[in-house]
PDB file of C-alpha atoms in Angstrom:
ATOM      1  CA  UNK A   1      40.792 152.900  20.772  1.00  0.00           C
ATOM      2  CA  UNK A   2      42.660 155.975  22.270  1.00  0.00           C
ATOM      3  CA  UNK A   3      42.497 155.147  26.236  1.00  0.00           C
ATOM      4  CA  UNK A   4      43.945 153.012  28.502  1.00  0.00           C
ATOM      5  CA  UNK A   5      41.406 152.105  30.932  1.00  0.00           C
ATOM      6  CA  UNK A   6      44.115 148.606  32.537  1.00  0.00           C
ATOM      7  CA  UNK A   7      43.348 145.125  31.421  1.00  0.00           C
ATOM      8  CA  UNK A   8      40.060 144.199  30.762  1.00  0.00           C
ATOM      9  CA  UNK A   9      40.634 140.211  28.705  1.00  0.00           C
ATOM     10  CA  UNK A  10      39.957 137.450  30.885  1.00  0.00           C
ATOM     11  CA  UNK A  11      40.074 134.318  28.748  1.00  0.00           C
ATOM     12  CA  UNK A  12      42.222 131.552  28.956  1.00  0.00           C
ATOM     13  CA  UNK A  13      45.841 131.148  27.770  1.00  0.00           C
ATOM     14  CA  UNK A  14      44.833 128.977  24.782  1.00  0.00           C
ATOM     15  CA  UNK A  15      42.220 131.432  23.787  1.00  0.00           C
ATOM     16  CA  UNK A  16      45.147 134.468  24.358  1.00  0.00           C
ATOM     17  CA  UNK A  17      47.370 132.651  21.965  1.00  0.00           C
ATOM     18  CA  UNK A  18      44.755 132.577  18.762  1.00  0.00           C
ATOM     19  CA  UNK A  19      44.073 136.489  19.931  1.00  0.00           C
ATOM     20  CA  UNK A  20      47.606 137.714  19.759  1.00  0.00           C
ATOM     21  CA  UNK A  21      47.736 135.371  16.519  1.00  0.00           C
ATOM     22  CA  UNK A  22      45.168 136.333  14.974  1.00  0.00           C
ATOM     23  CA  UNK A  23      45.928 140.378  15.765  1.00  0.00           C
ATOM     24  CA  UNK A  24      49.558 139.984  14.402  1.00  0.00           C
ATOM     25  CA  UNK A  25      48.423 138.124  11.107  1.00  0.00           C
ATOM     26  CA  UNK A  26      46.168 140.677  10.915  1.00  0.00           C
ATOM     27  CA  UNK A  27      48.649 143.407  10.884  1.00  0.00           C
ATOM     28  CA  UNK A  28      51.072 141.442   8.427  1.00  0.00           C
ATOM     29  CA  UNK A  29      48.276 141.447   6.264  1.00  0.00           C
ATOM     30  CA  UNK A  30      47.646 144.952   6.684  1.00  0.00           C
ATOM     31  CA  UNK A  31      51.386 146.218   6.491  1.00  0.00           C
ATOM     32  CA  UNK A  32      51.938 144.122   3.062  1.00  0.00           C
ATOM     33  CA  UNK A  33      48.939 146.332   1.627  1.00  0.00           C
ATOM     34  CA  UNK A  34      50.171 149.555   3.342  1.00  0.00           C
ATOM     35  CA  UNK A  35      50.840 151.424  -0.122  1.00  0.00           C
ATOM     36  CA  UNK A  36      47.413 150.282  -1.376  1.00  0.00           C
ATOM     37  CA  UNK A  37      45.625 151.750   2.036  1.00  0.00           C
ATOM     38  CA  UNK A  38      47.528 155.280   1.136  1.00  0.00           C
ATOM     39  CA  UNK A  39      45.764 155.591  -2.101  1.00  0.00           C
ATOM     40  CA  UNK A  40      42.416 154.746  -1.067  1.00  0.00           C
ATOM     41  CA  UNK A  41      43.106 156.830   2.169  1.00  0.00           C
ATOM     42  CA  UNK A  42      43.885 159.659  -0.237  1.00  0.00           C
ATOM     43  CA  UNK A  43      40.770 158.882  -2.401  1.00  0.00           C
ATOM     44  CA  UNK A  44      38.406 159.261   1.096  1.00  0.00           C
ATOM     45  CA  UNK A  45      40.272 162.269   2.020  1.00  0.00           C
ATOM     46  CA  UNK A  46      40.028 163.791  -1.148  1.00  0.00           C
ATOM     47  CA  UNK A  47      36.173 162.903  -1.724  1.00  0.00           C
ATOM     48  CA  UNK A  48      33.705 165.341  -2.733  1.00  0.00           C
ATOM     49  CA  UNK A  49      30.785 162.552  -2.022  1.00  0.00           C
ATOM     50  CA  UNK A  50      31.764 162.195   1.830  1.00  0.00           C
ATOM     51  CA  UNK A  51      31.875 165.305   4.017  1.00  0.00           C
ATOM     52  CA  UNK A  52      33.474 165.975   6.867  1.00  0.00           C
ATOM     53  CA  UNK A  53      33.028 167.978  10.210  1.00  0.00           C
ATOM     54  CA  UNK A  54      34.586 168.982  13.151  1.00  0.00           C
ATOM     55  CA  UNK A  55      34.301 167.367  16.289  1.00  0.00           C
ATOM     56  CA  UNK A  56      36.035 167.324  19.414  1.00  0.00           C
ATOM     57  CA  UNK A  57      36.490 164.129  19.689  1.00  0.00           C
ATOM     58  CA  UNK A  58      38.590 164.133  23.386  1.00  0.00           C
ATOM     59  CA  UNK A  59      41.683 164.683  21.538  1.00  0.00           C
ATOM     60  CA  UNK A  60      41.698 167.900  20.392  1.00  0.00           C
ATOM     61  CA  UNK A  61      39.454 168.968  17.027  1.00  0.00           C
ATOM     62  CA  UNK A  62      39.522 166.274  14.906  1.00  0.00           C
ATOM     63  CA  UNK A  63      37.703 166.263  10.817  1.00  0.00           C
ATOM     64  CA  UNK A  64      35.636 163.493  11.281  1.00  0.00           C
ATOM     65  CA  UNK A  65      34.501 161.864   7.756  1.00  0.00           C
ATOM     66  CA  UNK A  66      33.505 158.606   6.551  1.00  0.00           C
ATOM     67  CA  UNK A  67      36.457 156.237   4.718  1.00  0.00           C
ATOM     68  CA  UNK A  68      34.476 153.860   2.822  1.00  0.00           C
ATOM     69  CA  UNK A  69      37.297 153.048   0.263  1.00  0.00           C
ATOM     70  CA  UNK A  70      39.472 152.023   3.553  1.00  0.00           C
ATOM     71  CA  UNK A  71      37.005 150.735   5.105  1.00  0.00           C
ATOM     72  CA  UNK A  72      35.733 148.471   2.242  1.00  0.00           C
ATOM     73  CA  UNK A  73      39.670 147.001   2.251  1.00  0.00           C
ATOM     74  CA  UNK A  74      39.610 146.641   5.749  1.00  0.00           C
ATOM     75  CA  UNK A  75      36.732 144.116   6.195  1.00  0.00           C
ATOM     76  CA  UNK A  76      38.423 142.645   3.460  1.00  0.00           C
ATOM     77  CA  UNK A  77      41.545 142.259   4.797  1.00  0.00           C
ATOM     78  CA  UNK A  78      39.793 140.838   8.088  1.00  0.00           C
ATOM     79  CA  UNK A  79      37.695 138.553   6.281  1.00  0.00           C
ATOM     80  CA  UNK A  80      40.901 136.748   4.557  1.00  0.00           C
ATOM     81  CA  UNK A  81      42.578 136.628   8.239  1.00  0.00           C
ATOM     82  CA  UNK A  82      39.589 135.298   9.588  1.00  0.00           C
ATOM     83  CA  UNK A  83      39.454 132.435   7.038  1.00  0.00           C
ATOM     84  CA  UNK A  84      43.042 132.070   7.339  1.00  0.00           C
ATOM     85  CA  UNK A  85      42.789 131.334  10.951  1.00  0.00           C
ATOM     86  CA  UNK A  86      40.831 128.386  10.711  1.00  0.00           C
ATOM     87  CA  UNK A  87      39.342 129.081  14.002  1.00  0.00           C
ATOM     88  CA  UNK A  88      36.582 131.743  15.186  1.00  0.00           C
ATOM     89  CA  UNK A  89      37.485 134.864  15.359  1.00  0.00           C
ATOM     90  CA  UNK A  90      38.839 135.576  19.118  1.00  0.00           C
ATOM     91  CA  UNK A  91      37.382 138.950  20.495  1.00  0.00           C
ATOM     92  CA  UNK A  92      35.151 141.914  17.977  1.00  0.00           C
ATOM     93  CA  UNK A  93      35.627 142.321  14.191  1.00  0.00           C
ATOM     94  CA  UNK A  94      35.256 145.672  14.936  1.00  0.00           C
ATOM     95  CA  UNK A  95      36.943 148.511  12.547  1.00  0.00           C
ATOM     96  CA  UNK A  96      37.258 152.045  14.066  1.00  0.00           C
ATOM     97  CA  UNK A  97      36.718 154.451  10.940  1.00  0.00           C
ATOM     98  CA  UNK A  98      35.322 158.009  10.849  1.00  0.00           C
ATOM     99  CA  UNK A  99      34.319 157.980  14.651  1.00  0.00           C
ATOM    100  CA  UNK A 100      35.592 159.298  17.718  1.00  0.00           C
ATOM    101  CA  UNK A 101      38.468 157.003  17.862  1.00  0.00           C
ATOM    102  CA  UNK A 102      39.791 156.906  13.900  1.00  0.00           C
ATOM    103  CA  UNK A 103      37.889 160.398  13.137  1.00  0.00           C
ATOM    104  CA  UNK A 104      39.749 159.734   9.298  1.00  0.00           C
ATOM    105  CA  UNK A 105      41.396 157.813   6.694  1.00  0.00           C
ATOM    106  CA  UNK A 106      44.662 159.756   7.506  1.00  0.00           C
ATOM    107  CA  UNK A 107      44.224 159.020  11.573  1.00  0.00           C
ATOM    108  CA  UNK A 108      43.761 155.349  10.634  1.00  0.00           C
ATOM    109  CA  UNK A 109      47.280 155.225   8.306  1.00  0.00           C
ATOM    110  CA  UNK A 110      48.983 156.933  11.065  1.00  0.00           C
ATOM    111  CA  UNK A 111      47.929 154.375  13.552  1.00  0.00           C
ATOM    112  CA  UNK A 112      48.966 151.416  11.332  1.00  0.00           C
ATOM    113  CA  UNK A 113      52.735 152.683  10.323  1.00  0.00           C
ATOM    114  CA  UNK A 114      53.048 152.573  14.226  1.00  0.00           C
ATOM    115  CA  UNK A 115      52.902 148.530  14.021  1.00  0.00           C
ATOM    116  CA  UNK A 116      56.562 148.315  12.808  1.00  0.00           C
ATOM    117  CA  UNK A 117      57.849 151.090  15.597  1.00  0.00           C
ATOM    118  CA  UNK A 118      56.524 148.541  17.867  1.00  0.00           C
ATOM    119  CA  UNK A 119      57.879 145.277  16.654  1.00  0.00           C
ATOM    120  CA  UNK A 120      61.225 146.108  14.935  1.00  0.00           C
ATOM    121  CA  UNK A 121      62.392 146.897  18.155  1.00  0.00           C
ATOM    122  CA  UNK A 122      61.622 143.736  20.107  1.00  0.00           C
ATOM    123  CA  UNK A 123      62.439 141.597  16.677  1.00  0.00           C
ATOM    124  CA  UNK A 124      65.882 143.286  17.147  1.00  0.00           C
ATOM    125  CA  UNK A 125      66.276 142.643  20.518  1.00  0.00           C
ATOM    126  CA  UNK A 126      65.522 138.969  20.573  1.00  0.00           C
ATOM    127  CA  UNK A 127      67.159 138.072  17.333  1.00  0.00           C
ATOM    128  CA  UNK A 128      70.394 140.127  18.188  1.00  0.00           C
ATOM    129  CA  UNK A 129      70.515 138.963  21.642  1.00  0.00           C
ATOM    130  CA  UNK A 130      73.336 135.966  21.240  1.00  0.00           C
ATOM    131  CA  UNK A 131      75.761 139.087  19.676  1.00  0.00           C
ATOM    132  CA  UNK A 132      74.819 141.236  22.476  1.00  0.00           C
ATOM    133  CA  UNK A 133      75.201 138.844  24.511  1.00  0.00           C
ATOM    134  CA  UNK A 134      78.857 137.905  23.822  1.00  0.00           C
ATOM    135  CA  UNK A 135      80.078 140.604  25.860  1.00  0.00           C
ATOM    136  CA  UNK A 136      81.337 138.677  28.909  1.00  0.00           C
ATOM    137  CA  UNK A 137      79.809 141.460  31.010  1.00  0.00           C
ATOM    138  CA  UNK A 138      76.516 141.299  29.847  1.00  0.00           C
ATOM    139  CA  UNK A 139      76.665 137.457  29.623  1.00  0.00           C
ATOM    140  CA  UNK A 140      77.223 137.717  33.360  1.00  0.00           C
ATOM    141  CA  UNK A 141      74.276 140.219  34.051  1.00  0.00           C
ATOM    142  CA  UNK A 142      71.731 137.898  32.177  1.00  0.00           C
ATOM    143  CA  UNK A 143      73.274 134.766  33.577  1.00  0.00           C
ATOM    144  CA  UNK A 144      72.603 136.471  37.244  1.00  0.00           C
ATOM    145  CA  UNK A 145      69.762 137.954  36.593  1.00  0.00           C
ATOM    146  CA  UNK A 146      67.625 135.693  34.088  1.00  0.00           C
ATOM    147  CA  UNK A 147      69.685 132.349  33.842  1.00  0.00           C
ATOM    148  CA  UNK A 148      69.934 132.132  30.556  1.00  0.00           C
ATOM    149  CA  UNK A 149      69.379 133.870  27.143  1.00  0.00           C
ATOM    150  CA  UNK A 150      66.540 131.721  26.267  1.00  0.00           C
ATOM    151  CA  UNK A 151      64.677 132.541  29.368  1.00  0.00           C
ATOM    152  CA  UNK A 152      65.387 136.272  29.023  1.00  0.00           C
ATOM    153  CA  UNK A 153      63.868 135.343  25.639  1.00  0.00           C
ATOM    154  CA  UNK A 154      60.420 133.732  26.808  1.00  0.00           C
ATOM    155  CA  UNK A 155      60.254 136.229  29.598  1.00  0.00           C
ATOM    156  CA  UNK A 156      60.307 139.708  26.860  1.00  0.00           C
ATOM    157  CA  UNK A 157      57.961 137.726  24.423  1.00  0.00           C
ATOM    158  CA  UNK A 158      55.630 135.970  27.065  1.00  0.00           C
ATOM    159  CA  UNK A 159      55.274 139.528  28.747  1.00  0.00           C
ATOM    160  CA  UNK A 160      54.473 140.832  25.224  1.00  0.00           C
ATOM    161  CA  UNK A 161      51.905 138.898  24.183  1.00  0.00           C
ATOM    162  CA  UNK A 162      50.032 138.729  27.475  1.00  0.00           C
ATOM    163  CA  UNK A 163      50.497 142.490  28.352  1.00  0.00           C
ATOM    164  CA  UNK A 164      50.788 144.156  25.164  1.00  0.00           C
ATOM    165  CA  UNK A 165      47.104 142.517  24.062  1.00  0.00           C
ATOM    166  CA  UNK A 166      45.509 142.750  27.653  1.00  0.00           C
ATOM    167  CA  UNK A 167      42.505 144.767  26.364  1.00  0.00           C
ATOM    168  CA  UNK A 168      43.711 148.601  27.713  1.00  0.00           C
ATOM    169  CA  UNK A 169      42.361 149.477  24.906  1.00  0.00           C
ATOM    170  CA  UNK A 170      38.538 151.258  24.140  1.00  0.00           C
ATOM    171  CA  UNK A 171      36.041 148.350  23.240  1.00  0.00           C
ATOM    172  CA  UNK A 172      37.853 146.082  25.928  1.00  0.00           C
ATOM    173  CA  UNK A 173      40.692 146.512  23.789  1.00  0.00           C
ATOM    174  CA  UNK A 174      39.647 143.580  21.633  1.00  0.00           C
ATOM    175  CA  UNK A 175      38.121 145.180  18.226  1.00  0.00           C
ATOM    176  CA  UNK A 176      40.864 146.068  15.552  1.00  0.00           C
ATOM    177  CA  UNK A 177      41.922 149.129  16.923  1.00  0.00           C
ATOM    178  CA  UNK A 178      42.336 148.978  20.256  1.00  0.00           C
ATOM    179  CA  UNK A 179      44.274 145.807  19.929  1.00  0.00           C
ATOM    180  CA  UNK A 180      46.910 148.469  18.523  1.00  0.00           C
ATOM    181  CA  UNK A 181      46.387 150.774  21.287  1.00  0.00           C
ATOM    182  CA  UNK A 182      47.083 147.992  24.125  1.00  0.00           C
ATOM    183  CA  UNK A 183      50.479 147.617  22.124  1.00  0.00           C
ATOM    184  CA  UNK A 184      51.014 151.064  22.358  1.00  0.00           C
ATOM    185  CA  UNK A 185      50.348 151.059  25.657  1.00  0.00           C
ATOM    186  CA  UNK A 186      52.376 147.900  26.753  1.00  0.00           C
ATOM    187  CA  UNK A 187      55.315 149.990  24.902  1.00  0.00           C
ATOM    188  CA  UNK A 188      55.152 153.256  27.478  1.00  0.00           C
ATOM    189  CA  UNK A 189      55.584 150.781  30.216  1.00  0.00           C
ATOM    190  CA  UNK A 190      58.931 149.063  28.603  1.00  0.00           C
ATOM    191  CA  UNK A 191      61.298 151.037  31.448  1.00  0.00           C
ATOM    192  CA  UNK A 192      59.670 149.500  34.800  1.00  0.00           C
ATOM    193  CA  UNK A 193      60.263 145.942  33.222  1.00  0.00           C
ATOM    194  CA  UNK A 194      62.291 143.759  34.703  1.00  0.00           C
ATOM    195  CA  UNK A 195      64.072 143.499  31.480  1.00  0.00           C
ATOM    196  CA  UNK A 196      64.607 146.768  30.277  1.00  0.00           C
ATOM    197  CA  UNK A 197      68.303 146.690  31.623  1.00  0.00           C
ATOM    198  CA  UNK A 198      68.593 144.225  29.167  1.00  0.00           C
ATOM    199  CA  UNK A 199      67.074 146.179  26.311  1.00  0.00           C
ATOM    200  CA  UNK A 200      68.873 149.321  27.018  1.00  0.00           C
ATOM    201  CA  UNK A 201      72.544 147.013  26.500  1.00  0.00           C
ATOM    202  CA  UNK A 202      71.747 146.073  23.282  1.00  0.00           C
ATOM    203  CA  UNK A 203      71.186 149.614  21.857  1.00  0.00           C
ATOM    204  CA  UNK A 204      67.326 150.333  22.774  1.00  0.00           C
ATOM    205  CA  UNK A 205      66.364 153.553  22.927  1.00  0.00           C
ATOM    206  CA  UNK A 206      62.848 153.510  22.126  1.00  0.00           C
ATOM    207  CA  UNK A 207      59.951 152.772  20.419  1.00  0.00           C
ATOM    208  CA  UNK A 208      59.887 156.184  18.241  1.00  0.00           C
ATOM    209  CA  UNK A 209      61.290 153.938  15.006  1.00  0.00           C
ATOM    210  CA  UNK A 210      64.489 156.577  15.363  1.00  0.00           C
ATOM    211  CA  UNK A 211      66.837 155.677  18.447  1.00  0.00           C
ATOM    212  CA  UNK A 212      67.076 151.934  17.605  1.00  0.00           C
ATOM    213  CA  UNK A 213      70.981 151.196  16.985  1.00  0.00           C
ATOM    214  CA  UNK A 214      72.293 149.962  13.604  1.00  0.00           C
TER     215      UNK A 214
END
């Protein structure tokens, strides 16, 4: 999806856990594969057999064309997460290609390198947090402010996974893409958290996959 339209998920906390699951194995699945989605994106791009046109698609003028070579891996990709699981399938199996929201194959690998500029930075955070944290200083501010490391912890991840997959997506923010785009979202938010403080003292910048401190 490319909106944010606020939260629009209202199952229960059980149900949130196989989503975010689910969504995240999804991703793993689809960032292992990453050099394999280039070449067939290239291959749709590249295809005499699928035209292409130009639509305004809300964001500017966009070639819209069919990407049945990613889109063929994609279902596939799903359909091994899905089995994977063990579970159904929490919220739509729905893959946004050669539309108004992915109008192409080179939209769609755009979107997906995003997924590490998202969670390197919060992987960073938590697992560098006890060598940030030995700064007297900043063990003070944490101790005053969140009580511990391991609650500052739960808090960043909890508010994560609940706001980062709320469904501000399009589709309710529940089919494959817009599960990315409430990430995104969740991620232009990051500086009216109660944690950002936090972030900001162990070398956080942003989420533009540059600023992040060696």
């Amino acid at each position: 999806g490319g909106s944010s339209s606020g939260a629009t998920l209202t199952h229960d906390h059980t149900t949130q856990y196989w989503f975010v699951w689910q969504t995240l194995k999804l991703w793993e699945h689809i960032q292992k594969n990453m050099h394999s989605l280039w070449v067939a994106a290239d291959d749709d791009l590249l295809s005499t057999s699928c035209s292409y046109s130009l639509w305004n698609t809300g964001q500017g003028l966009n070639r819209v064309q069919n990407c049945p070579k990613v889109a063929r891996m994609m279902h596939n990709y799903l359909s091994y997460v899905q089995s994977a699981a063990g579970r159904p399938w929490v919220g739509l199996s729905v893959v946004h290609l050669g539309d108004r929201d992915v109008p192409n194959a080179l939209v769609f690998i755009d979107k997906y390198t995003q997924v590490p500029r998202i969670l390197q930075p919060i992987v960073d955070f938590i697992d560098g947090m006890q060598e940030f944290c030995s700064n007297p200083k900043i063990q003070v501010y944490v101790a005053d402010n969140f009580t511990s490391q391991e609650k500052l912890r739960k808090k960043v991840l909890a508010d994560y996974f609940k706001h980062g997959f709320d469904g501000s997506g399009d589709d309710g923010g529940s089919c494959i893409d817009g599960r990315l785009t409430s990430s995104w979202n969740w991620t232009s938010r990051i500086a009216k958290k109660s944690y950002h403080h936090a972030f900001l003292m162990s070398g956080f910048q942003g989420f533009d996959g540059d600023d992040w401190k060696e």
